[in-house]
PDB file of N, CA and C in Angstrom:
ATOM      1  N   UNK A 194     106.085 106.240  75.268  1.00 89.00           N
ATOM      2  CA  UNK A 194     107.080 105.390  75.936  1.00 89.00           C
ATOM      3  C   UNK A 194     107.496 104.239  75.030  1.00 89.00           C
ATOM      4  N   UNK A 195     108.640 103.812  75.449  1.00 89.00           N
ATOM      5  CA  UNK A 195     109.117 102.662  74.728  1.00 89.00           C
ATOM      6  C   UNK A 195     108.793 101.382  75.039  1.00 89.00           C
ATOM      7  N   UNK A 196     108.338 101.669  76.788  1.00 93.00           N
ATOM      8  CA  UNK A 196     107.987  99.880  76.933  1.00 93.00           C
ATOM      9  C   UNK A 196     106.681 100.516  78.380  1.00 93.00           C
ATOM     10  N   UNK A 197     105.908  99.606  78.747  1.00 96.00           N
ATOM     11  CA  UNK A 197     104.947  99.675  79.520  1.00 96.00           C
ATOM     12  C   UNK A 197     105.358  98.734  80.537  1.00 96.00           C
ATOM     13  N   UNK A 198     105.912  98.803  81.656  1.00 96.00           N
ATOM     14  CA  UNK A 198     106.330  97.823  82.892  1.00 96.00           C
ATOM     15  C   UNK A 198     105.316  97.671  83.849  1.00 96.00           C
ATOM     16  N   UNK A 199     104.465  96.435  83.645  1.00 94.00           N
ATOM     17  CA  UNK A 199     103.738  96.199  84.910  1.00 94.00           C
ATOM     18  C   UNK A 199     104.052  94.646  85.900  1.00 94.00           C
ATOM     19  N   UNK A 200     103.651  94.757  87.090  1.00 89.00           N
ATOM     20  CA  UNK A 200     103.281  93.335  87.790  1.00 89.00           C
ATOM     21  C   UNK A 200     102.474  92.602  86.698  1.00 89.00           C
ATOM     22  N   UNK A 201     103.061  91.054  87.374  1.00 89.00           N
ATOM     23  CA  UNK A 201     102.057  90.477  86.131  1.00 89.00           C
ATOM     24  C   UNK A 201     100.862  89.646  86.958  1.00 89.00           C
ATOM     25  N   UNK A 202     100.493  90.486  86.620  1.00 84.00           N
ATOM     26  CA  UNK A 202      98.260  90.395  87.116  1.00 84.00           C
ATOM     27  C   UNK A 202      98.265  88.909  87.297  1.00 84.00           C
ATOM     28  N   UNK A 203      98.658  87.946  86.430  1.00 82.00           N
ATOM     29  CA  UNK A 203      98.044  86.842  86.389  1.00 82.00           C
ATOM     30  C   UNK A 203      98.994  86.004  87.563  1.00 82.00           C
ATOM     31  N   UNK A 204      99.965  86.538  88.128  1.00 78.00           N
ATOM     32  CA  UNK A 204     100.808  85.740  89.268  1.00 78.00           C
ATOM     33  C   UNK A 204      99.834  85.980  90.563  1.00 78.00           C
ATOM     34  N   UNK A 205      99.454  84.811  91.412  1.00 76.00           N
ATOM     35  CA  UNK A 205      98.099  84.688  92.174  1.00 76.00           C
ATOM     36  C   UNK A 205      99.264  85.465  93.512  1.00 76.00           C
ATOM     37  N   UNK A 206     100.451  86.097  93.509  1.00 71.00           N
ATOM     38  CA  UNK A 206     101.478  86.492  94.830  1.00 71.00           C
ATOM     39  C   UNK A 206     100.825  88.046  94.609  1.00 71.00           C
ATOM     40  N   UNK A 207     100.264  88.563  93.574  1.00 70.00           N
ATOM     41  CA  UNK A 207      99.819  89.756  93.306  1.00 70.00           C
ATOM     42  C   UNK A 207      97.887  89.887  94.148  1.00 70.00           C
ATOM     43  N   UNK A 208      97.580  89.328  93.224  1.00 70.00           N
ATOM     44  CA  UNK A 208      95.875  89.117  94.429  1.00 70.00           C
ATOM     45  C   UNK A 208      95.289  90.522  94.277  1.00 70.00           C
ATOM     46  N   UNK A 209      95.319  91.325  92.611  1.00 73.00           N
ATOM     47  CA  UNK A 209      94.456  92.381  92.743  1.00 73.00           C
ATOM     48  C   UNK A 209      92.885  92.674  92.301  1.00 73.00           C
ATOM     49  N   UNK A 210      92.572  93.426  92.913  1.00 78.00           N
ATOM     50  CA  UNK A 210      90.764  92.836  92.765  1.00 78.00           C
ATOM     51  C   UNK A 210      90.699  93.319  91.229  1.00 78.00           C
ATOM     52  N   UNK A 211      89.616  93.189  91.179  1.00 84.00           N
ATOM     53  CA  UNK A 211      88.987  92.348  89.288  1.00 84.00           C
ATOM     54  C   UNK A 211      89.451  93.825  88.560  1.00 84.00           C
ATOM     55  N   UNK A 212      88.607  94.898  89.510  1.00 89.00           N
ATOM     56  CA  UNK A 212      88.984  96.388  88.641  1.00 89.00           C
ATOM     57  C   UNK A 212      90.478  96.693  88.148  1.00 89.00           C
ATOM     58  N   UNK A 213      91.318  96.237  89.172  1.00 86.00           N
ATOM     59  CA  UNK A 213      92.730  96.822  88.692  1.00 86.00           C
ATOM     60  C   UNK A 213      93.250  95.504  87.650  1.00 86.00           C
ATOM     61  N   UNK A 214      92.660  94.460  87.769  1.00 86.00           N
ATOM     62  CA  UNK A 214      92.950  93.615  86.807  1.00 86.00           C
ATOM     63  C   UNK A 214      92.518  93.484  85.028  1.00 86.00           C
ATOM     64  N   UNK A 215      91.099  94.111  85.232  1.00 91.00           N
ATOM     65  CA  UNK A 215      90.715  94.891  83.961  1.00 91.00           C
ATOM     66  C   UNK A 215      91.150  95.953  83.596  1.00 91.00           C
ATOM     67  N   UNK A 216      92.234  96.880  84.515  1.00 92.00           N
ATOM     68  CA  UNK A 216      92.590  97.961  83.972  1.00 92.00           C
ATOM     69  C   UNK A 216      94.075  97.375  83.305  1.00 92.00           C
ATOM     70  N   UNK A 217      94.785  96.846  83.805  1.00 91.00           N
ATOM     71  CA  UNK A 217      95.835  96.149  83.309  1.00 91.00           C
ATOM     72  C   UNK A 217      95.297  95.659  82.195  1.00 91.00           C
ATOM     73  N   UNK A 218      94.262  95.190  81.715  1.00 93.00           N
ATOM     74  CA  UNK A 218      94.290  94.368  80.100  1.00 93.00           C
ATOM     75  C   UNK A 218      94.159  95.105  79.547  1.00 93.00           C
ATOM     76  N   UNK A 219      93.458  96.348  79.742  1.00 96.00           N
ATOM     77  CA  UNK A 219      93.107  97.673  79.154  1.00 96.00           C
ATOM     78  C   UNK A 219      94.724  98.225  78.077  1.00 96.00           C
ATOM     79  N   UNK A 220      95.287  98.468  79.612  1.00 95.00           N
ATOM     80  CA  UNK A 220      96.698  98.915  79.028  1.00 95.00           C
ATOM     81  C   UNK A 220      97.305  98.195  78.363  1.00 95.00           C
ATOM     82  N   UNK A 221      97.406  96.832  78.813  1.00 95.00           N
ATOM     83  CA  UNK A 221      97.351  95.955  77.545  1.00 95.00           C
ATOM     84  C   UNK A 221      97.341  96.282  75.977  1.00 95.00           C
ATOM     85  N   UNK A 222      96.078  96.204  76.207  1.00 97.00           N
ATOM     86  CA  UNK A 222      95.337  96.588  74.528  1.00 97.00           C
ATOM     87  C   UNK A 222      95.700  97.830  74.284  1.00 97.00           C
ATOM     88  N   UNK A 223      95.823  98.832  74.643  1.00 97.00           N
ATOM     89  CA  UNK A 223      96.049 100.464  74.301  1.00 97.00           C
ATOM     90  C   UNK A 223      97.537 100.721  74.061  1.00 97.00           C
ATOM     91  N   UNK A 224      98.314  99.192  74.553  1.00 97.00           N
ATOM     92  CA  UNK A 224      99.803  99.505  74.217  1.00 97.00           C
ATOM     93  C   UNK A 224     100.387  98.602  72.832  1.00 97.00           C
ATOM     94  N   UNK A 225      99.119  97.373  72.533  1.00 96.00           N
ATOM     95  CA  UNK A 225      99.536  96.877  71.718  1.00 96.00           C
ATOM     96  C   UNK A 225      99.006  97.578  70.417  1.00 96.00           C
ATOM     97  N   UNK A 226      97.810  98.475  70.647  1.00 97.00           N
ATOM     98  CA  UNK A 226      97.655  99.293  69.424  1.00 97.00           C
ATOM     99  C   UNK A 226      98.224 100.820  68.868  1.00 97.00           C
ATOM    100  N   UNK A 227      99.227 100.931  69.914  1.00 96.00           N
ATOM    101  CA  UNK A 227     100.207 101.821  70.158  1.00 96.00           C
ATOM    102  C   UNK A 227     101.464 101.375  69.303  1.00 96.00           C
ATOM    103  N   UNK A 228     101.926  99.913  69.376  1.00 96.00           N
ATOM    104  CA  UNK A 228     103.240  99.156  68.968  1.00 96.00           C
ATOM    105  C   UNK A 228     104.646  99.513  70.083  1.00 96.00           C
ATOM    106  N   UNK A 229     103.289  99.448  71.394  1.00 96.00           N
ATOM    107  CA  UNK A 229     104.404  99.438  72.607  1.00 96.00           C
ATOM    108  C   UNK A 229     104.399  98.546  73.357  1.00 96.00           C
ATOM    109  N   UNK A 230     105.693  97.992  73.734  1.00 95.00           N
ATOM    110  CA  UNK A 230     106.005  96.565  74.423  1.00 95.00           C
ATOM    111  C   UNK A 230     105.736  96.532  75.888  1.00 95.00           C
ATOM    112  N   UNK A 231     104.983  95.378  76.208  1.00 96.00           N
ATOM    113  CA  UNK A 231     104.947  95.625  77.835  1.00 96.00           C
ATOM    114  C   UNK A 231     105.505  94.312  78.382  1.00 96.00           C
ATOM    115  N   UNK A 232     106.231  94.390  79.261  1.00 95.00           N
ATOM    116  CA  UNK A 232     106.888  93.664  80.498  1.00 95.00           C
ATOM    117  C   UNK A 232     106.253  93.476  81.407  1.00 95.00           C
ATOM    118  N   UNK A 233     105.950  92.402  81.796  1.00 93.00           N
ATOM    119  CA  UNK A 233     105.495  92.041  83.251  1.00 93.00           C
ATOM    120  C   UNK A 233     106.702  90.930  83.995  1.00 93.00           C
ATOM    121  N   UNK A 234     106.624  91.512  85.185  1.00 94.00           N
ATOM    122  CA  UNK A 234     107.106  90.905  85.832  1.00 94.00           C
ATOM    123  C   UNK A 234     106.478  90.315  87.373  1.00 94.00           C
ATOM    124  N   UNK A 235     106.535  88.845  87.217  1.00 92.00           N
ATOM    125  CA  UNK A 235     106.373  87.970  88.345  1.00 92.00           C
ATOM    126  C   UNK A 235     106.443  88.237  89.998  1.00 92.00           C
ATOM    127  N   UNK A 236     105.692  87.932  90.748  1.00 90.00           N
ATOM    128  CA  UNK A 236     106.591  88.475  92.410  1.00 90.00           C
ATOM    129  C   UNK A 236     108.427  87.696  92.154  1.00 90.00           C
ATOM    130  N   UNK A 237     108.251  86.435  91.994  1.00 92.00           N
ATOM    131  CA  UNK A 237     109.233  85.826  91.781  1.00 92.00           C
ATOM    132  C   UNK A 237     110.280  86.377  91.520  1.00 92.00           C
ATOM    133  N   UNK A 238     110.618  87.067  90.255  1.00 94.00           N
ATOM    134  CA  UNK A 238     111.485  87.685  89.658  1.00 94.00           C
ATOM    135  C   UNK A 238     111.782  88.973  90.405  1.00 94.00           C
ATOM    136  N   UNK A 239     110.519  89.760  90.926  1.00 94.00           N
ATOM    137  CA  UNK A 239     110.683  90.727  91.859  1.00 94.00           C
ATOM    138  C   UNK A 239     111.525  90.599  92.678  1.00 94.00           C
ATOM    139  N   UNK A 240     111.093  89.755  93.483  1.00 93.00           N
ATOM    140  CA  UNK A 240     111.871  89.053  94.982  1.00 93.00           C
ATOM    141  C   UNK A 240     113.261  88.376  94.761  1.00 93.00           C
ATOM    142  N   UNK A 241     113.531  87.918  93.890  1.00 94.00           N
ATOM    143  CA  UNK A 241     115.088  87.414  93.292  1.00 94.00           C
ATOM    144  C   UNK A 241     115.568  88.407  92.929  1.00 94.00           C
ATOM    145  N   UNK A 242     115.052  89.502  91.969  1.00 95.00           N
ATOM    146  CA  UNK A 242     116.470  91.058  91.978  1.00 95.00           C
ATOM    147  C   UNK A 242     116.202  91.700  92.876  1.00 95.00           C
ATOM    148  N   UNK A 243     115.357  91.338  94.049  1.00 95.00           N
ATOM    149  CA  UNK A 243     115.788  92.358  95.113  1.00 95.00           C
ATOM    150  C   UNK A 243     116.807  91.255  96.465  1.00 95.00           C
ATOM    151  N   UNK A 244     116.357  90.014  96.273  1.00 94.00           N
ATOM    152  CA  UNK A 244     117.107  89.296  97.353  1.00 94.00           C
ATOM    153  C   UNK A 244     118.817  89.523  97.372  1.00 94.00           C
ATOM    154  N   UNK A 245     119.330  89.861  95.986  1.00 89.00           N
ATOM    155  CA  UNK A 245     120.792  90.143  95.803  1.00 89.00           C
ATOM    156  C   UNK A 245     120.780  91.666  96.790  1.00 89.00           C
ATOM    157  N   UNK A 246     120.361  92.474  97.098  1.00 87.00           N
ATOM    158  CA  UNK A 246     120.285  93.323  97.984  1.00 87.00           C
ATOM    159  C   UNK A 246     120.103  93.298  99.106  1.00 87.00           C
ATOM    160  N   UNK A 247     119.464  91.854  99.881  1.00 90.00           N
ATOM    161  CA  UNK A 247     119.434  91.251 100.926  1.00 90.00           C
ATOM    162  C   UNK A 247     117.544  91.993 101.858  1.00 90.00           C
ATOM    163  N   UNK A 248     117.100  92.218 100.615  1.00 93.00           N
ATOM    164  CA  UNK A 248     115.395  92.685 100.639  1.00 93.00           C
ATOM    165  C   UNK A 248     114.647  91.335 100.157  1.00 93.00           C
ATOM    166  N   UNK A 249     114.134  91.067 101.141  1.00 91.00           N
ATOM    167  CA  UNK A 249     113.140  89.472 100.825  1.00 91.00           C
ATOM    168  C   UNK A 249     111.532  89.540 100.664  1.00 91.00           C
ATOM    169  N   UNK A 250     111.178  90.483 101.614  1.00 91.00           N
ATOM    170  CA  UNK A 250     109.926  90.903 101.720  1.00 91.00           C
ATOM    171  C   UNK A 250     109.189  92.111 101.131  1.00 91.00           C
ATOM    172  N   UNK A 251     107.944  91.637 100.968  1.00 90.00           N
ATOM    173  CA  UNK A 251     107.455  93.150 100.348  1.00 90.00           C
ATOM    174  C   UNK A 251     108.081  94.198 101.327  1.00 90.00           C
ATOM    175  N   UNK A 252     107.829  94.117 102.286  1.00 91.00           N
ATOM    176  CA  UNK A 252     108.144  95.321 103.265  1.00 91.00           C
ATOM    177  C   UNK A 252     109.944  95.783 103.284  1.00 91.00           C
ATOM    178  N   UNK A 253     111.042  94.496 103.266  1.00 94.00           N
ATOM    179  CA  UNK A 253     112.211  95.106 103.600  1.00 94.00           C
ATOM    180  C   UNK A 253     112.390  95.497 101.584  1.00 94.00           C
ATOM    181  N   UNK A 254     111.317  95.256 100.944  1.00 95.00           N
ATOM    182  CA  UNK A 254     111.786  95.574  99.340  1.00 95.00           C
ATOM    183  C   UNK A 254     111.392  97.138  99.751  1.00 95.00           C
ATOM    184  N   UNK A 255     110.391  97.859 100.192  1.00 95.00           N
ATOM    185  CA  UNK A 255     110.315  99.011 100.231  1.00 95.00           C
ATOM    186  C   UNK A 255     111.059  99.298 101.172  1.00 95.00           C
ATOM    187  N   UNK A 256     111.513  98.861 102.646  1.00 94.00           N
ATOM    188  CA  UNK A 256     112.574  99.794 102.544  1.00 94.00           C
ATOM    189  C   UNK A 256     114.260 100.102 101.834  1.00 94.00           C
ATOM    190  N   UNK A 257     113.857  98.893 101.027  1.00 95.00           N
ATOM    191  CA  UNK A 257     115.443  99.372 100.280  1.00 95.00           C
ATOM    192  C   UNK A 257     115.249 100.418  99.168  1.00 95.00           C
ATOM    193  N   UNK A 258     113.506 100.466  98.877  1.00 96.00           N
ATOM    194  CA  UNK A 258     113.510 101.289  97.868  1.00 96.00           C
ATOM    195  C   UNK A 258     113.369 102.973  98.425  1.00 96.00           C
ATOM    196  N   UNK A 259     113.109 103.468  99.684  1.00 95.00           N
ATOM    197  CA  UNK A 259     112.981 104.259 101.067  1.00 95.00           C
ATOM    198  C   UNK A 259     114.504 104.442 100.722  1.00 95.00           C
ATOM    199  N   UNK A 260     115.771 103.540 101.059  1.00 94.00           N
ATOM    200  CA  UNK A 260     117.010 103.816 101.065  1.00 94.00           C
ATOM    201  C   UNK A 260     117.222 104.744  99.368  1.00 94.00           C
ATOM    202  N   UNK A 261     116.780 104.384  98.479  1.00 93.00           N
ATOM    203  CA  UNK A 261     117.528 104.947  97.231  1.00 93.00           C
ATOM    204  C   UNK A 261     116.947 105.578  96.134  1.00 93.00           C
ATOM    205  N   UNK A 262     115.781 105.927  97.015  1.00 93.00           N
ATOM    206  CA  UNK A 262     114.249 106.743  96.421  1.00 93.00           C
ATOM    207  C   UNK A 262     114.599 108.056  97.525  1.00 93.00           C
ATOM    208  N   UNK A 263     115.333 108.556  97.899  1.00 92.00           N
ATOM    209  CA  UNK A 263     114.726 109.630  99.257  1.00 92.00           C
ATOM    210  C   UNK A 263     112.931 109.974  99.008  1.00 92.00           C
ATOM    211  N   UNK A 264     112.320 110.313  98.126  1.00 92.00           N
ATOM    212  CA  UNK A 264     111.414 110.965  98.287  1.00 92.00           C
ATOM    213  C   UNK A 264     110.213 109.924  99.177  1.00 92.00           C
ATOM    214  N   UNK A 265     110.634 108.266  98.901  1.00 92.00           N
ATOM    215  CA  UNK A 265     110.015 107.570  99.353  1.00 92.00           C
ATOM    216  C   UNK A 265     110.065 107.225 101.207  1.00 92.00           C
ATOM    217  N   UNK A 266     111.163 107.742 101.404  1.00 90.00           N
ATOM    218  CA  UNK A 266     111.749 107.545 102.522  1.00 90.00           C
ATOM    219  C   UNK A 266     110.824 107.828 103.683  1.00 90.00           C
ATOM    220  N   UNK A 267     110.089 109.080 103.257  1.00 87.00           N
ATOM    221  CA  UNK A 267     108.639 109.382 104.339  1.00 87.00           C
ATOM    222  C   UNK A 267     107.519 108.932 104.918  1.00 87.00           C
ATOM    223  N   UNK A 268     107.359 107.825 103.413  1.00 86.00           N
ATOM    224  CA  UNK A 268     105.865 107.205 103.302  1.00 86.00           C
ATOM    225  C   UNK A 268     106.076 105.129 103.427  1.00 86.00           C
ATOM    226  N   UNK A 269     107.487 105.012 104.094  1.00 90.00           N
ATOM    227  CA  UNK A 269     107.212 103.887 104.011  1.00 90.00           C
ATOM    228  C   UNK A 269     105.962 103.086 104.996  1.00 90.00           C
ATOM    229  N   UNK A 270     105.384 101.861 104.591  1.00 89.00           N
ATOM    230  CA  UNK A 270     104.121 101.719 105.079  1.00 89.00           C
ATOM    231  C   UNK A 270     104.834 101.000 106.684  1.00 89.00           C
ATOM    232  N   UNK A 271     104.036 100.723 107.456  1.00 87.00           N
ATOM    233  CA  UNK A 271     104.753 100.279 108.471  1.00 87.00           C
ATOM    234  C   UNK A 271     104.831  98.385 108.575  1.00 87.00           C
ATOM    235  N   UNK A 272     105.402  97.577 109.311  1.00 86.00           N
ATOM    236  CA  UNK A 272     105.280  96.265 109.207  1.00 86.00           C
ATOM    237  C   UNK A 272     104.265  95.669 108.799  1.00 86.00           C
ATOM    238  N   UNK A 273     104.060  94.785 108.362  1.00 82.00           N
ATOM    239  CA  UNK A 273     103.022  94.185 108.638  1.00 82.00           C
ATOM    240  C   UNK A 273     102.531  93.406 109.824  1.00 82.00           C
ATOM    241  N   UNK A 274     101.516  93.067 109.702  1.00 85.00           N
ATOM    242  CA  UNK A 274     101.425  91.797 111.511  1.00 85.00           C
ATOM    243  C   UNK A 274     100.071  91.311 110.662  1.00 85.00           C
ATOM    244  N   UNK A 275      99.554  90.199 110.952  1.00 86.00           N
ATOM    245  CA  UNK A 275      98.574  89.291 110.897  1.00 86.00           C
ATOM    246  C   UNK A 275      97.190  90.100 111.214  1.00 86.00           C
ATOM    247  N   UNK A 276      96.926  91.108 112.071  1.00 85.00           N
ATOM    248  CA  UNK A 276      96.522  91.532 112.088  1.00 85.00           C
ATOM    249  C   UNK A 276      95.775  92.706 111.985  1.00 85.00           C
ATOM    250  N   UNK A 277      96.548  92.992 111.382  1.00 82.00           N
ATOM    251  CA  UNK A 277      96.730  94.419 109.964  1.00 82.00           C
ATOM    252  C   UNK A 277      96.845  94.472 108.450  1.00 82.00           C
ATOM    253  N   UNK A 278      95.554  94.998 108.026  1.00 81.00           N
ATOM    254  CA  UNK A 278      95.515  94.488 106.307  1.00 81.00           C
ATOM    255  C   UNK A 278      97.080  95.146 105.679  1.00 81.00           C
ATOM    256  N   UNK A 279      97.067  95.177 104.513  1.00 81.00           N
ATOM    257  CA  UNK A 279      98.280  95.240 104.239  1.00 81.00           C
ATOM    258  C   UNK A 279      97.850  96.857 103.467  1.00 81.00           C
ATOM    259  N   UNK A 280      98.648  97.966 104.129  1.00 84.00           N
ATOM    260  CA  UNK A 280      98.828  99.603 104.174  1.00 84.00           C
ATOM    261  C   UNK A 280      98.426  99.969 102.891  1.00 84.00           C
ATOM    262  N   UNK A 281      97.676 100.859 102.242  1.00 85.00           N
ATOM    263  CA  UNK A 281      97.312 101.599 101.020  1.00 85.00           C
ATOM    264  C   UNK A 281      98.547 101.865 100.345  1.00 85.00           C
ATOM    265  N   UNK A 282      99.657 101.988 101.263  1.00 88.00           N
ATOM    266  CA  UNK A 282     100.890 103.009 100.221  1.00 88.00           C
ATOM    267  C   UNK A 282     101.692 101.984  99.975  1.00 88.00           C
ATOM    268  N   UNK A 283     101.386 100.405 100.320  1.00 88.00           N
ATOM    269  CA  UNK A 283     102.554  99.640  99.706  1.00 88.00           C
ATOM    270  C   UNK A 283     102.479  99.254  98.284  1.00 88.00           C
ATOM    271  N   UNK A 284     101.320 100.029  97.517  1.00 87.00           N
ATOM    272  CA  UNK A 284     100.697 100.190  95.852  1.00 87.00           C
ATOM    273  C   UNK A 284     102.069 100.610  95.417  1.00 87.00           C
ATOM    274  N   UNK A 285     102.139 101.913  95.939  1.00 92.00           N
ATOM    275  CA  UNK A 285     103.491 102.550  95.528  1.00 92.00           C
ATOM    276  C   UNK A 285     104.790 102.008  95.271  1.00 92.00           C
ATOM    277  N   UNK A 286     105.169 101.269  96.623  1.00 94.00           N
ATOM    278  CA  UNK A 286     106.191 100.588  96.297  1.00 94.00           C
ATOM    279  C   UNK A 286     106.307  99.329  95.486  1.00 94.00           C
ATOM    280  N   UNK A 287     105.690  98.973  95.552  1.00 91.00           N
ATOM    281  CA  UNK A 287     104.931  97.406  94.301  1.00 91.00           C
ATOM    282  C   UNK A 287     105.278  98.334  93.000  1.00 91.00           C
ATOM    283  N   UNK A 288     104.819  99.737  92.705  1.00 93.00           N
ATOM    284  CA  UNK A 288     105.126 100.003  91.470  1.00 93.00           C
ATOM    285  C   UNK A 288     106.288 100.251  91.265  1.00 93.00           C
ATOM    286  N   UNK A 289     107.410 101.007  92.345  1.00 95.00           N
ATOM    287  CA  UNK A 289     108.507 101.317  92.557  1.00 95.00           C
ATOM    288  C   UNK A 289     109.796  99.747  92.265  1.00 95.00           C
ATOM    289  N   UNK A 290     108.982  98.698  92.717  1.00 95.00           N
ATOM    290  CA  UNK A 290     109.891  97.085  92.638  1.00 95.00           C
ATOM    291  C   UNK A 290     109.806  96.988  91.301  1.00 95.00           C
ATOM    292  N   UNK A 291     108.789  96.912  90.601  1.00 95.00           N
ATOM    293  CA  UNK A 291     108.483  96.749  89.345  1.00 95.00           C
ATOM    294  C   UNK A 291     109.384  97.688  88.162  1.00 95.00           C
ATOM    295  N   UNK A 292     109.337  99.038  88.476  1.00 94.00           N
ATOM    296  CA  UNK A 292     109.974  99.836  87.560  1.00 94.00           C
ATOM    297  C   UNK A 292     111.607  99.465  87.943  1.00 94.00           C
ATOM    298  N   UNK A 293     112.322  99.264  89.164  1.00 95.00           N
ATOM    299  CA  UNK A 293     113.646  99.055  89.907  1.00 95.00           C
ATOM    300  C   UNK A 293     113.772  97.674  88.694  1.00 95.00           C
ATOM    301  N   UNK A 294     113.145  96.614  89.234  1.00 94.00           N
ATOM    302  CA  UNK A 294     113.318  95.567  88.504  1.00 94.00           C
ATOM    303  C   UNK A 294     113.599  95.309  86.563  1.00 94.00           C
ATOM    304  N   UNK A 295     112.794  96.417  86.208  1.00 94.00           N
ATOM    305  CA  UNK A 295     112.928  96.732  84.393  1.00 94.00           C
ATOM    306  C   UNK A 295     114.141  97.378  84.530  1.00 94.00           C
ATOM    307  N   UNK A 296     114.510  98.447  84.911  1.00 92.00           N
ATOM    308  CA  UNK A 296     115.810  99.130  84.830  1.00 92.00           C
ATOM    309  C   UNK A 296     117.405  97.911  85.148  1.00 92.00           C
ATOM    310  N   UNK A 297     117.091  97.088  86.029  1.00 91.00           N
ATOM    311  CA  UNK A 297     118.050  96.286  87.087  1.00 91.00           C
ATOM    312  C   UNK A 297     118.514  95.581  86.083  1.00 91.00           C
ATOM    313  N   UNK A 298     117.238  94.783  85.578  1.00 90.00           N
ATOM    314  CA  UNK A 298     117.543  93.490  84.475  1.00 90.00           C
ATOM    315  C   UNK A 298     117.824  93.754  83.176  1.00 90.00           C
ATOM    316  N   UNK A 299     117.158  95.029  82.668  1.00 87.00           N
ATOM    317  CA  UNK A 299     117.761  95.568  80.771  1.00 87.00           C
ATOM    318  C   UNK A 299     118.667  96.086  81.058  1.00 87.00           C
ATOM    319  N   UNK A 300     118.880  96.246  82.301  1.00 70.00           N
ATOM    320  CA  UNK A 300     120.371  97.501  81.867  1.00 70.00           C
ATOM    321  C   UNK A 300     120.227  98.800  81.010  1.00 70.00           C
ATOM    322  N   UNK A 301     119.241  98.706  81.034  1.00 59.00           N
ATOM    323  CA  UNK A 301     118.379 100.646  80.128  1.00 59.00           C
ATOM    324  C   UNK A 301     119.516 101.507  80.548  1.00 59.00           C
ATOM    325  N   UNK A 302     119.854 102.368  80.049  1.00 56.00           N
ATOM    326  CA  UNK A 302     120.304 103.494  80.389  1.00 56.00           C
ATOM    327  C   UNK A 302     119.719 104.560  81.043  1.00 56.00           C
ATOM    328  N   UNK A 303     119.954 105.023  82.404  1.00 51.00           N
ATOM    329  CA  UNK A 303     118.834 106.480  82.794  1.00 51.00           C
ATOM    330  C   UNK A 303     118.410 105.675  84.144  1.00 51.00           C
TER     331      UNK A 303
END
């Protein structure tokens, strides 16, 4: 690959436990001894290229990504409430904002 797009671990809006945070430095290191560039991006930045779409929340960000993903369209997680941890499959879409967001802002081609 040409570039490695992740959340950036160290934004405290992310909150992932230690393992997935050591796996991120991992890739880190395996991309800088590769001479491949990695991007991280902020919730911040997340939530600002998706607010121009009128998606504010993790949840209405997956369903806009449900709208223009069909395949995602099945598995969106359901609301949240205070009293419900937050759904296994919203991993997915967190990765889905993240990759939307690299494409949105370089203007990549594809």
């Amino acid at each position: 690959p040409s570039a490695i797009v992740l959340e950036d671990w160290t934004d405290e809006a992310f909150a992932r436990i230690a393992r997935i945070n050591d796996l991120y430095r991992e890739i880190v290191r395996l991309a800088a001894r590769k001479l491949i560039s990695v991007i991280r991006y902020p919730m911040r930045t997340i939530r600002e290229y998706f607010a121009y779409r009128d998606a504010l929340t993790k949840y209405e960000i997956a369903l806009h990504i449900a709208k223009i993903i069909p395949a995602f369209s099945y598995q969106v997680p359901p609301k949240p409430t205070i009293w419900r941890s937050e759904d296994a499959r919203q991993g997915l879409y967190d990765a889905a904002a993240v990759g939307l967001c690299y494409f949105g802002l370089t203007k990549t081609p594809g």
